[in-house]
Short mmCIF file of C-alpha atoms and ligand atoms in Angstrom, two decimals:
data_model
loop_
_atom_site.label_atom_id
_atom_site.label_comp_id
_atom_site.label_asym_id
_atom_site.label_seq_id
_atom_site.Cartn_x
_atom_site.Cartn_y
_atom_site.Cartn_z
CA MET A 1 10.72 35.79 -7.48
CA THR A 2 12.65 32.79 -6.22
CA ASN A 3 16.12 32.33 -7.60
CA LEU A 4 17.08 28.69 -7.82
CA SER A 5 19.72 29.29 -10.44
CA GLN A 6 22.45 28.03 -8.14
CA VAL A 7 20.75 24.62 -8.08
CA SER A 8 19.40 24.60 -11.62
CA ASP A 9 22.56 23.62 -13.39
CA SER A 10 22.48 20.67 -15.76
CA GLU A 11 22.91 18.28 -12.81
CA GLN A 12 19.46 19.08 -11.43
CA ARG A 13 16.64 17.59 -13.39
CA VAL A 14 13.50 17.14 -11.37
CA LEU A 15 12.05 19.07 -8.46
CA ILE A 16 10.32 17.13 -5.70
CA VAL A 17 8.12 19.16 -3.37
CA GLY A 18 7.90 17.56 0.06
CA ALA A 19 10.49 15.52 1.96
CA GLY A 20 8.02 13.09 3.55
CA PHE A 21 7.99 9.40 2.66
CA SER A 22 6.33 10.18 -0.70
CA GLY A 23 8.98 12.68 -1.79
CA ALA A 24 11.91 10.68 -0.41
CA VAL A 25 10.92 7.41 -2.09
CA LEU A 26 10.26 9.22 -5.38
CA ALA A 27 13.73 10.80 -5.30
CA ARG A 28 15.47 7.54 -4.40
CA GLN A 29 13.67 5.46 -7.00
CA LEU A 30 14.30 8.02 -9.74
CA ALA A 31 17.97 8.05 -8.73
CA GLU A 32 18.39 4.29 -8.54
CA LEU A 33 16.26 3.19 -11.46
CA ALA A 34 17.08 5.94 -13.96
CA ASN A 35 20.02 7.88 -12.56
CA ILE A 36 17.79 10.98 -12.45
CA LYS A 37 18.94 13.85 -10.24
CA SER A 38 16.56 15.66 -8.00
CA LEU A 39 16.23 18.60 -5.69
CA VAL A 40 13.87 17.81 -2.80
CA ILE A 41 12.45 20.88 -1.04
CA ASP A 42 10.34 21.12 2.08
CA SER A 43 8.82 24.15 3.76
CA ARG A 44 9.53 22.66 7.18
CA GLU A 45 12.84 22.70 8.98
CA HIS A 46 13.07 18.90 9.01
CA ILE A 47 12.63 15.95 6.66
CA ALA A 48 10.16 13.02 7.06
CA GLY A 49 6.95 15.11 6.93
CA ASN A 50 4.32 14.02 9.42
CA CYS A 51 6.33 10.91 10.27
CA HIS A 52 9.09 13.03 11.82
CA THR A 53 10.56 11.60 15.03
CA GLU A 54 13.22 13.05 17.31
CA ARG A 55 14.63 12.22 20.74
CA ASP A 56 13.47 14.59 23.44
CA ALA A 57 16.50 16.54 24.68
CA GLU A 58 15.58 16.07 28.34
CA THR A 59 14.20 12.50 28.52
CA GLY A 60 15.87 10.86 25.52
CA ILE A 61 12.51 9.33 24.55
CA MET A 62 11.85 9.01 20.81
CA ILE A 63 8.94 11.35 20.16
CA HIS A 64 6.63 11.07 17.14
CA ARG A 65 6.15 14.84 16.69
CA TYR A 66 2.98 14.65 14.59
CA GLY A 67 1.26 11.76 16.35
CA PRO A 68 2.14 8.10 16.88
CA HIS A 69 3.18 6.10 13.83
CA ILE A 70 3.28 2.30 13.62
CA PHE A 71 4.51 0.80 10.37
CA HIS A 72 2.42 -2.08 8.97
CA THR A 73 1.97 -3.56 5.52
CA ASN A 74 1.00 -6.68 3.61
CA ARG A 75 3.38 -5.82 0.77
CA ALA A 76 6.62 -7.77 1.09
CA ASP A 77 8.38 -5.44 -1.39
CA VAL A 78 7.46 -2.38 0.71
CA TRP A 79 8.59 -4.12 3.90
CA ASP A 80 11.91 -5.13 2.27
CA TYR A 81 12.31 -1.58 0.98
CA VAL A 82 11.98 0.13 4.36
CA ASN A 83 14.18 -2.49 6.00
CA ARG A 84 16.98 -1.51 3.63
CA PHE A 85 17.01 1.88 5.37
CA GLY A 86 16.14 1.13 8.98
CA ASP A 87 16.33 -1.42 11.76
CA PHE A 88 12.61 -2.16 12.19
CA ARG A 89 11.92 -3.77 15.56
CA PRO A 90 8.82 -5.89 16.23
CA PHE A 91 5.98 -3.82 17.63
CA VAL A 92 2.34 -4.83 18.02
CA ASN A 93 -0.14 -2.02 18.71
CA ARG A 94 -2.50 -3.21 21.47
CA VAL A 95 -4.89 -0.32 21.96
CA LYS A 96 -7.09 -0.02 25.05
CA ALA A 97 -10.23 2.05 25.63
CA THR A 98 -11.43 3.62 28.86
CA ILE A 99 -15.21 3.89 29.14
CA ASP A 100 -17.51 4.27 32.18
CA GLN A 101 -17.63 0.46 32.67
CA GLY A 102 -13.81 0.08 32.79
CA VAL A 103 -10.84 -0.51 30.52
CA PHE A 104 -11.46 -2.62 27.40
CA SER A 105 -9.45 -4.07 24.56
CA LEU A 106 -9.65 -2.63 21.02
CA PRO A 107 -10.41 -3.29 18.22
CA VAL A 108 -13.59 -4.85 19.62
CA ASN A 109 -12.72 -8.55 19.96
CA LEU A 110 -13.89 -11.60 21.90
CA HIS A 111 -12.30 -10.26 25.07
CA THR A 112 -14.13 -6.93 24.67
CA ILE A 113 -17.45 -8.66 23.97
CA ASN A 114 -17.22 -11.08 26.89
CA GLN A 115 -16.08 -8.34 29.28
CA PHE A 116 -18.66 -5.80 28.09
CA PHE A 117 -21.67 -8.16 28.19
CA GLY A 118 -20.43 -10.24 31.18
CA THR A 119 -20.51 -13.39 29.05
CA ASN A 120 -18.20 -16.33 28.45
CA LEU A 121 -18.91 -16.90 24.77
CA SER A 122 -16.93 -19.01 22.33
CA PRO A 123 -16.08 -17.45 18.93
CA ALA A 124 -19.11 -19.10 17.26
CA GLU A 125 -21.44 -18.15 20.12
CA ALA A 126 -20.18 -14.56 20.04
CA ARG A 127 -20.78 -14.31 16.30
CA GLU A 128 -24.36 -15.48 16.76
CA PHE A 129 -24.83 -13.17 19.77
CA ILE A 130 -23.64 -10.11 17.83
CA GLU A 131 -25.73 -11.09 14.82
CA GLN A 132 -28.76 -10.94 17.13
CA LYS A 133 -27.70 -7.49 18.36
CA ALA A 134 -27.24 -6.19 14.82
CA ASP A 135 -30.04 -4.12 13.33
CA THR A 136 -31.24 -6.32 10.48
CA SER A 137 -33.81 -3.75 9.36
CA ILE A 138 -30.93 -1.75 7.81
CA THR A 139 -30.20 -3.20 4.38
CA GLU A 140 -28.58 -0.22 2.66
CA PRO A 141 -26.76 1.79 5.38
CA ALA A 142 -26.97 5.47 4.49
CA ASN A 143 -24.35 6.69 6.94
CA PHE A 144 -21.67 5.71 9.48
CA GLU A 145 -24.18 5.17 12.30
CA GLU A 146 -26.42 2.89 10.26
CA GLN A 147 -23.42 0.92 9.07
CA ALA A 148 -22.28 0.38 12.68
CA LEU A 149 -25.77 -0.55 13.90
CA LYS A 150 -26.11 -3.02 11.03
CA PHE A 151 -22.84 -4.71 12.01
CA ILE A 152 -22.71 -4.61 15.81
CA GLY A 153 -25.95 -3.24 17.29
CA ARG A 154 -26.58 -0.27 19.53
CA GLU A 155 -24.71 -1.12 22.78
CA LEU A 156 -21.22 -1.62 21.29
CA TYR A 157 -21.79 1.24 18.86
CA GLU A 158 -22.66 3.69 21.62
CA ALA A 159 -19.88 2.52 23.94
CA PHE A 160 -16.96 2.44 21.51
CA PHE A 161 -17.82 4.23 18.25
CA GLN A 162 -20.41 6.97 18.61
CA GLY A 163 -18.65 9.39 21.00
CA TYR A 164 -15.17 8.77 19.58
CA THR A 165 -16.36 9.37 16.02
CA LYS A 166 -18.17 12.57 17.04
CA LYS A 167 -15.02 13.90 18.71
CA GLN A 168 -12.68 12.82 15.93
CA TRP A 169 -14.76 14.18 13.05
CA GLY A 170 -16.56 17.04 14.82
CA CYS A 171 -19.96 16.02 13.48
CA ASP A 172 -22.74 13.54 14.10
CA PRO A 173 -21.86 10.04 12.79
CA ARG A 174 -25.12 10.23 10.80
CA GLU A 175 -23.49 12.95 8.69
CA LEU A 176 -20.52 10.74 7.79
CA PRO A 177 -20.48 8.31 4.87
CA ALA A 178 -21.03 4.61 5.64
CA ALA A 179 -17.81 3.80 3.79
CA ILE A 180 -15.68 5.03 6.73
CA LEU A 181 -16.70 1.80 8.46
CA SER A 182 -16.41 -0.47 5.47
CA ARG A 183 -15.58 -3.78 7.13
CA LEU A 184 -16.96 -5.61 10.16
CA PRO A 185 -15.33 -3.69 13.04
CA VAL A 186 -15.34 -6.72 15.38
CA ARG A 187 -13.15 -9.80 15.74
CA PHE A 188 -14.51 -13.08 17.06
CA SER A 189 -11.17 -14.14 18.51
CA TYR A 190 -8.83 -12.85 21.24
CA ASP A 191 -6.59 -11.25 18.61
CA ASP A 192 -6.05 -7.69 19.88
CA ASN A 193 -3.40 -6.71 17.32
CA TYR A 194 -4.71 -3.36 16.06
CA TYR A 195 -3.57 -4.10 12.52
CA ASN A 196 -4.24 -7.16 10.38
CA SER A 197 -1.01 -6.73 8.42
CA SER A 198 1.61 -9.43 7.76
CA PHE A 199 4.53 -7.10 8.55
CA GLN A 200 4.60 -4.64 11.42
CA GLY A 201 7.25 -2.70 13.32
CA ILE A 202 8.82 0.56 14.43
CA PRO A 203 12.32 1.66 13.40
CA ALA A 204 14.75 1.51 16.32
CA GLU A 205 16.08 5.03 15.64
CA GLY A 206 12.81 6.53 14.44
CA TYR A 207 11.35 7.39 11.04
CA THR A 208 13.41 10.51 10.40
CA GLU A 209 16.56 8.40 10.32
CA VAL A 210 14.92 6.04 7.80
CA VAL A 211 13.91 8.97 5.56
CA ALA A 212 17.41 10.49 5.91
CA LYS A 213 18.92 7.23 4.65
CA ILE A 214 16.45 7.05 1.75
CA LEU A 215 17.46 10.60 0.79
CA SER A 216 21.16 9.89 1.20
CA HIS A 217 22.18 9.39 -2.43
CA PRO A 218 24.61 11.37 -4.59
CA ASN A 219 21.77 12.25 -7.01
CA ILE A 220 19.61 13.81 -4.30
CA GLU A 221 19.92 17.29 -2.84
CA VAL A 222 17.63 18.34 0.00
CA ARG A 223 16.74 21.91 0.78
CA LEU A 224 14.68 22.64 3.92
CA ASN A 225 12.76 25.81 4.90
CA THR A 226 11.93 26.20 1.21
CA ARG A 227 8.33 26.65 0.12
CA TYR A 228 7.35 25.78 -3.44
CA GLU A 229 6.67 28.69 -5.74
CA HIS A 230 5.50 28.20 -9.29
CA ASP A 231 8.42 29.99 -10.91
CA MET A 232 10.74 27.29 -9.53
CA ALA A 233 9.30 24.78 -12.02
CA LYS A 234 10.94 26.33 -15.05
CA SER A 235 14.40 25.30 -13.85
CA PHE A 236 13.47 21.59 -13.94
CA ASP A 237 12.34 18.96 -16.42
CA HIS A 238 9.48 17.84 -14.19
CA VAL A 239 7.91 18.61 -10.80
CA PHE A 240 6.61 15.96 -8.41
CA TYR A 241 4.35 17.74 -5.94
CA THR A 242 3.40 16.04 -2.63
CA GLY A 243 1.94 19.09 -0.83
CA PRO A 244 -1.77 19.95 -0.52
CA LEU A 245 -3.64 19.96 -3.84
CA ASP A 246 -5.71 23.08 -3.03
CA GLY A 247 -2.53 24.83 -1.80
CA TYR A 248 -0.86 24.24 -5.18
CA PHE A 249 -3.65 26.32 -6.75
CA ASP A 250 -3.55 28.93 -3.96
CA HIS A 251 -7.00 27.72 -2.79
CA ARG A 252 -8.53 29.56 -5.72
CA LEU A 253 -11.62 27.31 -5.77
CA GLY A 254 -11.86 27.04 -1.97
CA ARG A 255 -10.36 24.83 0.74
CA LEU A 256 -10.63 21.05 0.95
CA SER A 257 -11.70 20.28 4.52
CA TYR A 258 -9.54 18.41 6.99
CA ARG A 259 -9.59 17.62 10.68
CA THR A 260 -6.48 18.50 12.59
CA VAL A 261 -5.21 17.27 15.96
CA PHE A 262 -3.31 18.98 18.76
CA TRP A 263 -1.77 17.74 21.98
CA GLU A 264 -1.33 18.66 25.60
CA GLU A 265 1.93 17.16 26.84
CA LYS A 266 2.32 15.55 30.26
CA ARG A 267 5.75 14.76 31.72
CA ALA A 268 6.13 12.42 34.68
CA THR A 269 8.37 9.74 36.07
CA GLY A 270 7.58 6.04 35.80
CA ASP A 271 4.70 4.80 33.72
CA PHE A 272 1.79 7.14 32.92
CA GLN A 273 -0.81 4.69 31.56
CA GLY A 274 0.94 1.32 31.03
CA VAL A 275 0.22 1.20 27.30
CA ALA A 276 1.15 3.14 24.16
CA VAL A 277 -2.40 4.19 23.18
CA MET A 278 -5.48 4.59 25.38
CA ASN A 279 -8.69 5.71 23.64
CA TYR A 280 -11.45 7.68 25.37
CA PRO A 281 -14.71 7.08 23.47
CA ASN A 282 -16.87 8.75 26.16
CA PRO A 283 -18.33 11.95 24.61
CA GLU A 284 -18.00 13.81 27.93
CA VAL A 285 -14.20 13.43 27.87
CA PRO A 286 -12.96 16.28 25.65
CA TYR A 287 -9.98 14.41 24.19
CA THR A 288 -9.95 11.34 21.94
CA ARG A 289 -6.89 9.43 23.18
CA ILE A 290 -3.61 9.61 25.08
CA HIS A 291 -0.36 8.24 23.68
CA GLU A 292 2.69 7.56 25.79
CA HIS A 293 5.68 7.45 23.53
CA LYS A 294 8.19 5.38 25.47
CA HIS A 295 5.88 2.39 24.99
CA PHE A 296 6.58 2.59 21.23
CA THR A 297 10.18 1.55 21.98
CA PRO A 298 9.77 -1.30 24.49
CA TRP A 299 13.43 -2.25 23.84
CA GLU A 300 14.54 1.01 25.55
CA LYS A 301 14.51 1.87 29.28
CA HIS A 302 13.51 5.38 30.46
CA GLU A 303 12.85 6.59 34.00
CA ALA A 304 10.89 9.60 32.75
CA THR A 305 7.84 9.50 30.55
CA GLN A 306 5.99 11.78 28.11
CA ALA A 307 2.30 11.38 27.36
CA PHE A 308 0.31 13.37 24.81
CA VAL A 309 -3.39 14.05 25.31
CA GLU A 310 -4.89 14.30 21.82
CA TYR A 311 -7.71 16.65 20.83
CA SER A 312 -9.32 16.96 17.44
CA LYS A 313 -10.63 20.13 15.74
CA GLU A 314 -11.42 21.77 12.42
CA THR A 315 -8.38 22.78 10.40
CA GLY A 316 -7.81 26.53 10.18
CA PRO A 317 -5.58 28.16 7.51
CA ASP A 318 -2.52 27.93 9.82
CA ASP A 319 -3.12 24.37 11.11
CA ILE A 320 -1.52 21.23 9.73
CA PRO A 321 -4.08 19.29 7.67
CA TYR A 322 -4.26 15.74 9.07
CA TYR A 323 -7.42 13.79 8.23
CA PRO A 324 -9.24 14.57 4.95
CA LYS A 325 -12.97 14.81 5.68
CA ARG A 326 -14.06 13.91 2.15
CA LEU A 327 -17.63 15.11 2.64
CA PRO A 328 -19.78 15.38 -0.53
CA ALA A 329 -18.86 19.09 -0.94
CA ASP A 330 -15.15 18.18 -0.64
CA LYS A 331 -15.47 15.55 -3.33
CA GLU A 332 -17.03 18.08 -5.71
CA LEU A 333 -14.23 20.53 -4.98
CA LEU A 334 -11.67 17.77 -5.37
CA ALA A 335 -13.05 16.88 -8.80
CA ALA A 336 -12.69 20.54 -9.84
CA TYR A 337 -9.09 20.68 -8.56
CA ILE A 338 -8.27 17.44 -10.36
CA GLU A 339 -9.41 19.03 -13.61
CA LEU A 340 -7.03 21.94 -12.95
CA ALA A 341 -4.24 19.51 -12.04
CA LYS A 342 -4.69 17.51 -15.22
CA ALA A 343 -4.14 20.68 -17.23
CA GLU A 344 -0.77 21.31 -15.53
CA HIS A 345 2.17 20.61 -17.76
CA LYS A 346 5.03 18.41 -16.47
CA VAL A 347 3.71 18.21 -12.91
CA SER A 348 2.76 14.97 -11.12
CA PHE A 349 0.71 14.99 -7.91
CA LEU A 350 1.41 12.26 -5.36
CA GLY A 351 1.11 11.44 -1.68
CA ARG A 352 -1.59 11.90 0.93
CA LEU A 353 -2.01 15.69 0.57
CA ALA A 354 -1.83 16.04 -3.20
CA THR A 355 -4.40 13.28 -3.75
CA TYR A 356 -6.54 14.27 -0.72
CA ARG A 357 -6.75 10.76 0.79
CA TYR A 358 -5.95 9.33 4.19
CA LEU A 359 -2.98 7.11 3.39
CA ASP A 360 -0.73 5.13 5.72
CA MET A 361 3.04 5.12 5.31
CA HIS A 362 3.16 1.77 3.52
CA GLN A 363 0.58 3.04 1.04
CA VAL A 364 2.44 6.22 0.10
CA ILE A 365 5.70 4.26 -0.17
CA GLY A 366 4.08 1.59 -2.33
CA GLU A 367 2.39 4.22 -4.51
CA ALA A 368 5.64 6.13 -4.99
CA MET A 369 7.50 2.94 -5.93
CA ASP A 370 4.81 1.89 -8.41
CA PHE A 371 4.43 5.41 -9.80
CA VAL A 372 8.11 5.80 -10.63
CA GLU A 373 8.06 2.54 -12.58
CA ARG A 374 4.98 3.61 -14.55
CA TRP A 375 6.36 7.11 -15.11
CA LEU A 376 9.73 5.85 -16.36
CA SER A 377 8.10 3.28 -18.61
CA ALA A 378 5.71 5.91 -20.08
CA LYS A 379 8.62 8.25 -20.73
CA GLU A 380 10.66 5.51 -22.37
CA ASN A 381 7.76 4.46 -24.60
CA GLY A 382 6.69 8.00 -25.40
CA GLU A 383 3.26 7.40 -23.78
CA ALA A 384 1.11 9.83 -21.77
CA LEU A 385 2.55 10.22 -18.29
CA PRO A 386 0.59 8.40 -15.55
CA GLU A 387 -1.55 10.15 -12.95
CA CYS A 388 -2.11 9.28 -9.33
CA TRP A 389 -5.84 9.88 -8.97
CA GLN A 390 -6.97 6.30 -8.34
CA GLY A 391 -9.62 5.66 -5.71
CA LEU A 392 -10.80 9.23 -5.38
C1 FAD B 1 -2.10 11.53 13.65
C2 FAD B 1 -1.64 10.60 12.54
C3 FAD B 1 -1.20 9.33 12.85
C4 FAD B 1 -0.77 8.48 11.84
N1 FAD B 1 -0.36 7.22 12.18
C5 FAD B 1 0.06 6.39 11.22
C6 FAD B 1 0.46 5.07 11.56
O1 FAD B 1 0.41 4.65 12.73
N2 FAD B 1 0.90 4.27 10.56
C7 FAD B 1 0.98 4.68 9.25
O2 FAD B 1 1.40 3.92 8.39
N3 FAD B 1 0.61 5.94 8.92
C8 FAD B 1 0.15 6.79 9.86
N4 FAD B 1 -0.24 8.06 9.52
C9 FAD B 1 -0.13 8.48 8.09
C10 FAD B 1 1.25 9.06 7.74
O3 FAD B 1 1.49 10.22 8.49
C11 FAD B 1 1.25 9.36 6.22
O4 FAD B 1 1.08 8.16 5.50
C12 FAD B 1 2.55 10.01 5.71
O5 FAD B 1 2.91 11.12 6.46
C13 FAD B 1 2.36 10.42 4.27
O6 FAD B 1 3.59 10.89 3.72
P1 FAD B 1 3.60 12.00 2.58
O7 FAD B 1 5.01 12.17 2.19
O8 FAD B 1 2.59 11.69 1.53
O9 FAD B 1 3.02 13.30 3.31
P2 FAD B 1 3.64 14.21 4.46
O10 FAD B 1 4.30 13.36 5.49
O11 FAD B 1 2.57 15.13 4.90
O12 FAD B 1 4.78 15.04 3.72
C14 FAD B 1 4.47 16.12 2.85
C15 FAD B 1 5.56 17.14 3.02
O13 FAD B 1 5.37 18.18 2.05
C16 FAD B 1 5.74 19.41 2.62
N5 FAD B 1 5.06 20.48 1.88
C17 FAD B 1 3.73 20.66 1.76
N6 FAD B 1 3.48 21.74 0.97
C18 FAD B 1 4.69 22.26 0.60
C19 FAD B 1 5.09 23.36 -0.18
N7 FAD B 1 4.19 24.16 -0.79
N8 FAD B 1 6.40 23.58 -0.34
C20 FAD B 1 7.33 22.78 0.24
N9 FAD B 1 7.00 21.71 1.00
C21 FAD B 1 5.70 21.44 1.18
C22 FAD B 1 5.26 19.31 4.06
O14 FAD B 1 5.96 20.18 4.91
C23 FAD B 1 5.55 17.84 4.38
O15 FAD B 1 6.80 17.68 5.01
C24 FAD B 1 -0.73 8.91 10.49
C25 FAD B 1 -1.18 10.19 10.19
C26 FAD B 1 -1.67 11.01 11.20
C27 FAD B 1 -2.24 12.33 10.81
#
């Protein structure tokens, strides 16, 4: 039995499980908009969830501990919000890919096309050229592979998508839903900015400092190394849960499937690969990509360097869940867990894990901001409290 009596005095009103961006923004918005007090707990020994960054003690390089994170959004309110709490410096992610034929620019753009096919095509010519490559016999793509072939044809698909997808998801692309590749994955210009967003950057002192500032409010208490247990709920008016949905129910219906990633670290002096992210789509290469973290802070100078070779695998019970697989069986299980969640009294489920979606930082921040407004308005008007199950 967990005793939270020392924190359950009248000052503490809501419990927020998870000190990632979702939990931090919830706590701050509740504090600022309604003067609500919260206790934020996290089972880890640090705040910021998977966005946690820290300087390496030896090299001084800012390391993204759970994989590289680049902030990007089209929402001006979300951009203004994060800039209240951090000094976001301009950063454009220009990803490269090493394949047998050489090093190419990603996402596939006019440079990639002209280099790959040995052509000198204009944007209009390239569009026509790729349209001819595309498999027009596919009208209703049934899976990821068919979707890619319909858009870009076999050569580009095999060179840049097939092997990478197999490694990342651990299955044949024909087993994955077409929706994973929902838009045309090619640009007919030399724009090699990985993201299409209006606002983009990386905080000068890392994401953990940003989250620490969001959490720094007299109404917010943070308790680390504290795992949620159900008997904690009774000390609070409401629980906002941002951990894994199946974990909340002790996996009683089974486990939602995720892919996880792990890294092999390489330390060197100088420059390891000359770019922040290098992808390796070739199926014979066992890893998916290498990220070199000092390139995420081009405004800093470091003699040493740290590169992380990234591998992908199935998520075991002790691994960190990263990418929700959302296969048909997962969606059935998810629907069953949502029914259980809807029956929970005074608990809201938010964030990437509790709603079992891949969500970027700007999305969880935006959702938390919007959710607090809807939740406060529903409370004030005596309406049913909102849920966060959209787009499932
Ligand atoms: C490899 C990788 C790269 C990414 N790159 C980008 C990127 O470039 N740009 C971008 O915008 N987004 C990126 N993302 C997405 C980003 O990590 C998420 O949007 C963000 O972490 C979501 O925040 P969250 O608070 O919902 O979840 P999390 O960050 O996962 O936080 C949830 C927290 O809840 C805690 N918790 C869970 N269960 C319990 C429990 N029972 N009790 C107590 N605490 C609990 C966890 O310890 C965790 O700290 C990337 C994700 C991955 C996997």
